[in-house]
Amino acid sequence: MFKGVYHSGRLAALFALGLLISAPAQAADLQSQVRALVNAADLRQTDIGICIVDLNTGKRVAQINPDDPLMPASNMKVVTTAAALKTLGPDFVFRTEMRLVQPEDWKAQANRPLAGTASAPASGPVLIIHGDGDPALGDPDLLRLHNLDVEDQLNGFVKAAKSAGLQRVARLVVDDRVFDRDFVHPSWPQGQLSAWYCAQVGGVNFYDNCIDVYAEPTTRGQGAKVRLIPSAPFLPTTNRVVTGNNDRFIVNRKTDTNEITFSGQVKTRRTQATTVTIHDPPIFFAQILADRLGQAGIKVDAIARPDAEESLPAGRAIYAVETTLPLVLQRCNKDSQNLFAESLFKRMGRALTGAPGSWDNGAAAVRRFLSEELQTQSASVSIADGSGMSRDNRVTAGVMVGLLAAMRKDARLWPIFRDSLSINDVEDNLKHRFKDLKRQLTGRLYPKTGYIAGVVTISGYIVVPDGTGERTFAFSLLFNNFRAPITIGHIQDLQDRIILLLDQQGTPAPEAAVDAQKKR
């Protein structure tokens, strides 16, 4: 039964429609079937953009308002990752370096203008963290894949400093100038900036630019214990949590600061973290590294950050962390990590202009990519950010499918791009959204979903068996501005039925048909 219909009088008609869709494709063309599904769903005033292309023939087989600009939500990540692959190249590597500068190295700077304290001659060794905008530095999920945790990541920097014989650091300089210092996009939802999906974006990022907070009860009526991962004893925190009769734990970070207040009550020990974003990621990383160096017996006298025009000695690289582009693309698309998308976005801006990466030059890089790939078709696109969090983004279903088709034709980039998307028959990260759909699909689905308030989208590929070969469809299903009584579930159910319709367009291989006959 199709849950997307809320008028009980339509259920019988929809059941009949389901029988029609299960029949051979010849019974009705795809355009008619898709239109019938949409009409039966009765989404009222919802804005709809649908485009489906058979990539085996290059023909559009179904479309509804394919040229209407709509908010893509996280489908924007499909655009961002494709643009990053083309702009940065598949062999691109993010590299975060720790460089050691000795007092004598400042002599080479003698004739250069000094704009600030970061580049002033120092009385002792200086460590420079040279950022490259890597969103994966300290990422907890990627660390777990290698049986590591955040302290293991930090310990790599500390061990390198100890191996260099350091006992004191005159300055720890965080050079984050690969990006600008506008950490928050102006059109992101102001009331959600402490949520992990609104993590700030810096030239140096760490632990997804968040803190995980755990609360533990003590004696009823007494203060509860609060633990942070990663540990950050330098943060100004206020703990007002008490051990009580319920679990209502609240974490608030004051805007534009790292002043964090814990309040509410805890009854049971919390095993699920409450995650809060941190402010000014580059300085936060410098502070946490200085803390760990201090614990290891290496005193850090001061933390500094260079001004835009300061010239720093090159020094000597004593440690580096690298992350490949394909790994970042997968974290971006499979896990829909906004920080990863925005880092790619700004890094493209840096590559295009040579200036610090920003949302402006990142948008310019994406527009250039779309123009080169799709020519005039991309004229209706509006680019605000890389993740789709901004409600100022606009794409069309036709542009999305055109982009998907273009990537499919690029033999060099296609495997990397395809593998960055989720795969329905392999990965667990689809189990919630496609729990029922996965059991019914015969083909392989490579989707990217998207959601912000009033917006539900899905775009991608479905590959279905077709005799002795395969048939591939690229699709984009964009739904905007839905209102009650229409719900997310209504739209997702409709999207699922359209995907099932595409899945049924293939024909089984001859041996599969014989096997099916034997089972009757």
Short mmCIF file of N, CA, C and O in Angstrom, two decimals, residues 418-490:
data_model
loop_
_atom_site.label_atom_id
_atom_site.label_comp_id
_atom_site.label_asym_id
_atom_site.label_seq_id
_atom_site.Cartn_x
_atom_site.Cartn_y
_atom_site.Cartn_z
N ARG A 418 31.32 7.25 -9.15
CA ARG A 418 30.30 6.23 -8.85
C ARG A 418 30.51 5.64 -7.47
O ARG A 418 29.55 5.47 -6.70
N ASP A 419 31.75 5.33 -7.13
CA ASP A 419 32.02 4.68 -5.84
C ASP A 419 31.85 5.63 -4.66
O ASP A 419 31.81 5.18 -3.52
N SER A 420 31.77 6.93 -4.94
CA SER A 420 31.53 7.86 -3.83
C SER A 420 30.06 7.85 -3.41
O SER A 420 29.72 8.28 -2.31
N LEU A 421 29.19 7.34 -4.29
CA LEU A 421 27.76 7.27 -3.99
C LEU A 421 27.46 5.98 -3.23
O LEU A 421 28.21 5.00 -3.30
N SER A 422 26.36 5.97 -2.50
CA SER A 422 25.96 4.77 -1.80
C SER A 422 25.53 3.69 -2.80
O SER A 422 25.12 3.99 -3.92
N ILE A 423 25.63 2.45 -2.39
CA ILE A 423 25.27 1.32 -3.24
C ILE A 423 24.26 0.48 -2.48
O ILE A 423 24.55 -0.02 -1.39
N ASN A 424 23.07 0.29 -3.06
CA ASN A 424 21.98 -0.29 -2.28
C ASN A 424 22.20 -1.71 -1.83
O ASN A 424 21.74 -2.13 -0.77
N ASP A 425 22.92 -2.52 -2.61
CA ASP A 425 23.05 -3.93 -2.25
C ASP A 425 24.31 -4.23 -1.45
O ASP A 425 24.63 -5.38 -1.21
N VAL A 426 25.03 -3.19 -1.02
CA VAL A 426 26.29 -3.40 -0.33
C VAL A 426 26.32 -2.74 1.04
O VAL A 426 26.74 -3.34 2.03
N GLU A 427 25.83 -1.51 1.13
CA GLU A 427 26.15 -0.68 2.29
C GLU A 427 25.00 -0.51 3.26
O GLU A 427 23.84 -0.39 2.88
N ASP A 428 25.37 -0.48 4.54
CA ASP A 428 24.39 -0.36 5.60
C ASP A 428 23.85 1.05 5.76
O ASP A 428 22.83 1.25 6.39
N ASN A 429 24.55 2.05 5.21
CA ASN A 429 24.08 3.42 5.43
C ASN A 429 22.81 3.75 4.66
O ASN A 429 22.26 4.82 4.79
N LEU A 430 22.31 2.79 3.88
CA LEU A 430 21.02 2.97 3.20
C LEU A 430 19.88 2.25 3.91
O LEU A 430 18.75 2.31 3.47
N LYS A 431 20.19 1.54 5.00
CA LYS A 431 19.20 0.62 5.56
C LYS A 431 17.97 1.34 6.10
O LYS A 431 16.87 0.77 6.09
N HIS A 432 18.11 2.56 6.58
CA HIS A 432 16.95 3.26 7.13
C HIS A 432 16.09 3.85 6.02
O HIS A 432 14.87 3.68 6.00
N ARG A 433 16.70 4.54 5.10
CA ARG A 433 15.95 5.21 4.03
C ARG A 433 15.34 4.21 3.06
O ARG A 433 14.25 4.40 2.54
N PHE A 434 16.03 3.09 2.80
CA PHE A 434 15.60 2.17 1.76
C PHE A 434 15.41 0.74 2.28
O PHE A 434 15.62 -0.22 1.57
N LYS A 435 14.99 0.63 3.53
CA LYS A 435 14.85 -0.70 4.14
C LYS A 435 13.93 -1.60 3.32
O LYS A 435 14.26 -2.74 3.02
N ASP A 436 12.74 -1.09 2.98
CA ASP A 436 11.79 -1.90 2.21
C ASP A 436 12.15 -1.93 0.74
O ASP A 436 12.02 -2.98 0.08
N LEU A 437 12.60 -0.81 0.22
CA LEU A 437 12.92 -0.74 -1.21
C LEU A 437 14.03 -1.70 -1.59
O LEU A 437 13.99 -2.35 -2.64
N LYS A 438 15.03 -1.86 -0.72
CA LYS A 438 16.17 -2.72 -1.03
C LYS A 438 15.75 -4.16 -1.27
O LYS A 438 16.32 -4.86 -2.09
N ARG A 439 14.71 -4.59 -0.56
CA ARG A 439 14.26 -5.97 -0.70
C ARG A 439 13.58 -6.21 -2.06
O ARG A 439 13.50 -7.35 -2.52
N GLN A 440 13.10 -5.14 -2.66
CA GLN A 440 12.34 -5.27 -3.91
C GLN A 440 13.19 -5.02 -5.15
O GLN A 440 12.82 -5.45 -6.24
N LEU A 441 14.29 -4.33 -5.02
CA LEU A 441 15.11 -3.97 -6.19
C LEU A 441 15.85 -5.18 -6.73
O LEU A 441 16.41 -5.98 -5.99
N THR A 442 15.89 -5.28 -8.05
CA THR A 442 16.72 -6.29 -8.70
C THR A 442 18.02 -5.67 -9.21
O THR A 442 19.00 -6.37 -9.42
N GLY A 443 18.01 -4.36 -9.44
CA GLY A 443 19.19 -3.67 -9.95
C GLY A 443 20.01 -3.06 -8.83
O GLY A 443 19.74 -3.24 -7.64
N ARG A 444 21.04 -2.33 -9.23
CA ARG A 444 21.93 -1.65 -8.27
C ARG A 444 21.58 -0.15 -8.29
O ARG A 444 21.58 0.48 -9.34
N LEU A 445 21.33 0.37 -7.12
CA LEU A 445 20.96 1.77 -6.97
C LEU A 445 22.13 2.54 -6.40
O LEU A 445 22.72 2.14 -5.39
N TYR A 446 22.49 3.67 -7.04
CA TYR A 446 23.55 4.55 -6.57
C TYR A 446 22.91 5.92 -6.29
O TYR A 446 22.92 6.80 -7.15
N PRO A 447 22.34 6.12 -5.10
CA PRO A 447 21.59 7.35 -4.85
C PRO A 447 22.34 8.35 -3.98
O PRO A 447 23.26 8.02 -3.25
N LYS A 448 21.90 9.60 -4.07
CA LYS A 448 22.26 10.63 -3.09
C LYS A 448 20.96 11.30 -2.68
O LYS A 448 20.25 11.87 -3.51
N THR A 449 20.65 11.20 -1.41
CA THR A 449 19.43 11.80 -0.89
C THR A 449 19.71 13.21 -0.38
O THR A 449 20.86 13.60 -0.18
N GLY A 450 18.64 13.96 -0.15
CA GLY A 450 18.78 15.31 0.40
C GLY A 450 17.54 15.71 1.17
O GLY A 450 16.43 15.36 0.79
N TYR A 451 17.77 16.45 2.24
CA TYR A 451 16.63 16.95 3.02
C TYR A 451 17.03 18.22 3.77
O TYR A 451 18.06 18.26 4.44
N ILE A 452 16.25 19.26 3.63
CA ILE A 452 16.19 20.39 4.54
C ILE A 452 14.70 20.71 4.68
O ILE A 452 13.87 20.11 3.99
N ALA A 453 14.34 21.60 5.56
CA ALA A 453 12.93 21.86 5.83
C ALA A 453 12.16 22.17 4.54
O ALA A 453 12.52 23.07 3.79
N GLY A 454 11.13 21.38 4.28
CA GLY A 454 10.30 21.60 3.10
C GLY A 454 10.88 21.09 1.81
O GLY A 454 10.31 21.32 0.73
N VAL A 455 12.01 20.37 1.87
CA VAL A 455 12.70 19.90 0.67
C VAL A 455 13.10 18.44 0.85
O VAL A 455 13.73 18.09 1.85
N VAL A 456 12.73 17.59 -0.12
CA VAL A 456 13.19 16.20 -0.15
C VAL A 456 13.63 15.90 -1.58
O VAL A 456 12.86 16.10 -2.53
N THR A 457 14.86 15.44 -1.73
CA THR A 457 15.40 15.19 -3.07
C THR A 457 16.14 13.86 -3.10
O THR A 457 16.62 13.37 -2.07
N ILE A 458 16.25 13.31 -4.28
CA ILE A 458 17.11 12.15 -4.50
C ILE A 458 17.53 12.15 -5.97
O ILE A 458 16.70 12.38 -6.87
N SER A 459 18.80 11.93 -6.21
CA SER A 459 19.34 11.86 -7.57
C SER A 459 20.38 10.75 -7.60
O SER A 459 20.97 10.41 -6.58
N GLY A 460 20.59 10.20 -8.78
CA GLY A 460 21.62 9.16 -8.87
C GLY A 460 21.42 8.29 -10.10
O GLY A 460 20.86 8.72 -11.12
N TYR A 461 21.87 7.04 -9.97
CA TYR A 461 21.80 6.07 -11.05
C TYR A 461 21.10 4.81 -10.56
O TYR A 461 21.17 4.47 -9.38
N ILE A 462 20.46 4.11 -11.47
CA ILE A 462 20.04 2.74 -11.21
C ILE A 462 20.44 1.91 -12.41
O ILE A 462 20.20 2.28 -13.56
N VAL A 463 21.12 0.79 -12.15
CA VAL A 463 21.61 -0.12 -13.19
C VAL A 463 20.79 -1.40 -13.08
O VAL A 463 20.82 -2.08 -12.03
N VAL A 464 20.06 -1.73 -14.14
CA VAL A 464 19.18 -2.90 -14.09
C VAL A 464 19.61 -3.91 -15.15
O VAL A 464 20.14 -3.55 -16.20
N PRO A 465 19.42 -5.20 -14.87
CA PRO A 465 19.77 -6.23 -15.86
C PRO A 465 18.89 -6.09 -17.09
O PRO A 465 17.69 -5.80 -16.99
N ASP A 466 19.48 -6.29 -18.24
CA ASP A 466 18.74 -6.13 -19.50
C ASP A 466 19.18 -7.23 -20.45
O ASP A 466 20.11 -7.06 -21.24
N GLY A 467 18.54 -8.37 -20.35
CA GLY A 467 18.96 -9.50 -21.16
C GLY A 467 20.33 -9.98 -20.72
O GLY A 467 20.52 -10.37 -19.57
N THR A 468 21.28 -9.92 -21.62
CA THR A 468 22.64 -10.32 -21.27
C THR A 468 23.50 -9.14 -20.85
O THR A 468 24.68 -9.30 -20.57
N GLY A 469 22.93 -7.94 -20.85
CA GLY A 469 23.70 -6.76 -20.48
C GLY A 469 23.04 -6.00 -19.35
O GLY A 469 22.35 -6.56 -18.49
N GLU A 470 23.24 -4.68 -19.33
CA GLU A 470 22.68 -3.82 -18.30
C GLU A 470 22.11 -2.56 -18.94
O GLU A 470 22.57 -2.12 -20.00
N ARG A 471 21.15 -1.99 -18.25
CA ARG A 471 20.55 -0.74 -18.68
C ARG A 471 20.69 0.24 -17.52
O ARG A 471 20.33 -0.09 -16.38
N THR A 472 21.20 1.43 -17.82
CA THR A 472 21.48 2.41 -16.77
C THR A 472 20.62 3.65 -16.97
O THR A 472 20.57 4.22 -18.06
N PHE A 473 19.96 4.05 -15.89
CA PHE A 473 19.18 5.28 -15.87
C PHE A 473 19.85 6.28 -14.93
O PHE A 473 20.30 5.91 -13.84
N ALA A 474 19.88 7.53 -15.35
CA ALA A 474 20.22 8.63 -14.44
C ALA A 474 18.91 9.35 -14.13
O ALA A 474 18.10 9.60 -15.02
N PHE A 475 18.71 9.67 -12.85
CA PHE A 475 17.44 10.28 -12.45
C PHE A 475 17.67 11.38 -11.43
O PHE A 475 18.66 11.38 -10.68
N SER A 476 16.75 12.32 -11.41
CA SER A 476 16.74 13.37 -10.38
C SER A 476 15.29 13.66 -10.05
O SER A 476 14.49 13.98 -10.94
N LEU A 477 14.96 13.52 -8.77
CA LEU A 477 13.60 13.70 -8.28
C LEU A 477 13.65 14.77 -7.18
O LEU A 477 14.04 14.49 -6.05
N LEU A 478 13.26 15.99 -7.53
CA LEU A 478 13.38 17.14 -6.62
C LEU A 478 11.99 17.60 -6.20
O LEU A 478 11.13 17.87 -7.05
N PHE A 479 11.77 17.72 -4.88
CA PHE A 479 10.48 18.15 -4.35
C PHE A 479 10.72 19.28 -3.34
O PHE A 479 11.48 19.10 -2.39
N ASN A 480 10.08 20.41 -3.58
CA ASN A 480 10.28 21.61 -2.76
C ASN A 480 8.95 22.13 -2.24
O ASN A 480 7.91 21.98 -2.88
N ASN A 481 9.06 22.83 -1.11
CA ASN A 481 7.95 23.64 -0.58
C ASN A 481 6.68 22.83 -0.30
O ASN A 481 5.57 23.30 -0.52
N PHE A 482 6.87 21.60 0.19
CA PHE A 482 5.69 20.84 0.60
C PHE A 482 5.27 21.29 2.00
O PHE A 482 6.08 21.71 2.81
N ARG A 483 3.98 21.21 2.24
CA ARG A 483 3.42 21.64 3.52
C ARG A 483 2.41 20.62 4.01
O ARG A 483 1.89 19.81 3.24
N ALA A 484 2.12 20.66 5.30
CA ALA A 484 1.13 19.76 5.89
C ALA A 484 -0.18 19.89 5.13
O ALA A 484 -0.55 21.00 4.71
N PRO A 485 -0.85 18.76 4.90
CA PRO A 485 -0.62 17.44 5.49
C PRO A 485 0.42 16.59 4.76
O PRO A 485 0.61 15.45 5.12
N ILE A 486 1.05 17.11 3.72
CA ILE A 486 2.11 16.36 3.05
C ILE A 486 3.30 16.24 4.00
O ILE A 486 3.69 17.22 4.64
N THR A 487 3.86 15.04 4.08
CA THR A 487 4.99 14.80 4.96
C THR A 487 6.20 14.31 4.16
O THR A 487 6.09 13.96 2.98
N ILE A 488 7.34 14.25 4.84
CA ILE A 488 8.54 13.67 4.22
C ILE A 488 8.25 12.26 3.73
O ILE A 488 8.64 11.86 2.64
N GLY A 489 7.53 11.48 4.56
CA GLY A 489 7.22 10.10 4.20
C GLY A 489 6.42 9.98 2.93
O GLY A 489 6.65 9.08 2.11
N HIS A 490 5.46 10.90 2.72
CA HIS A 490 4.68 10.88 1.48
C HIS A 490 5.60 10.99 0.26
O HIS A 490 5.48 10.24 -0.71
#
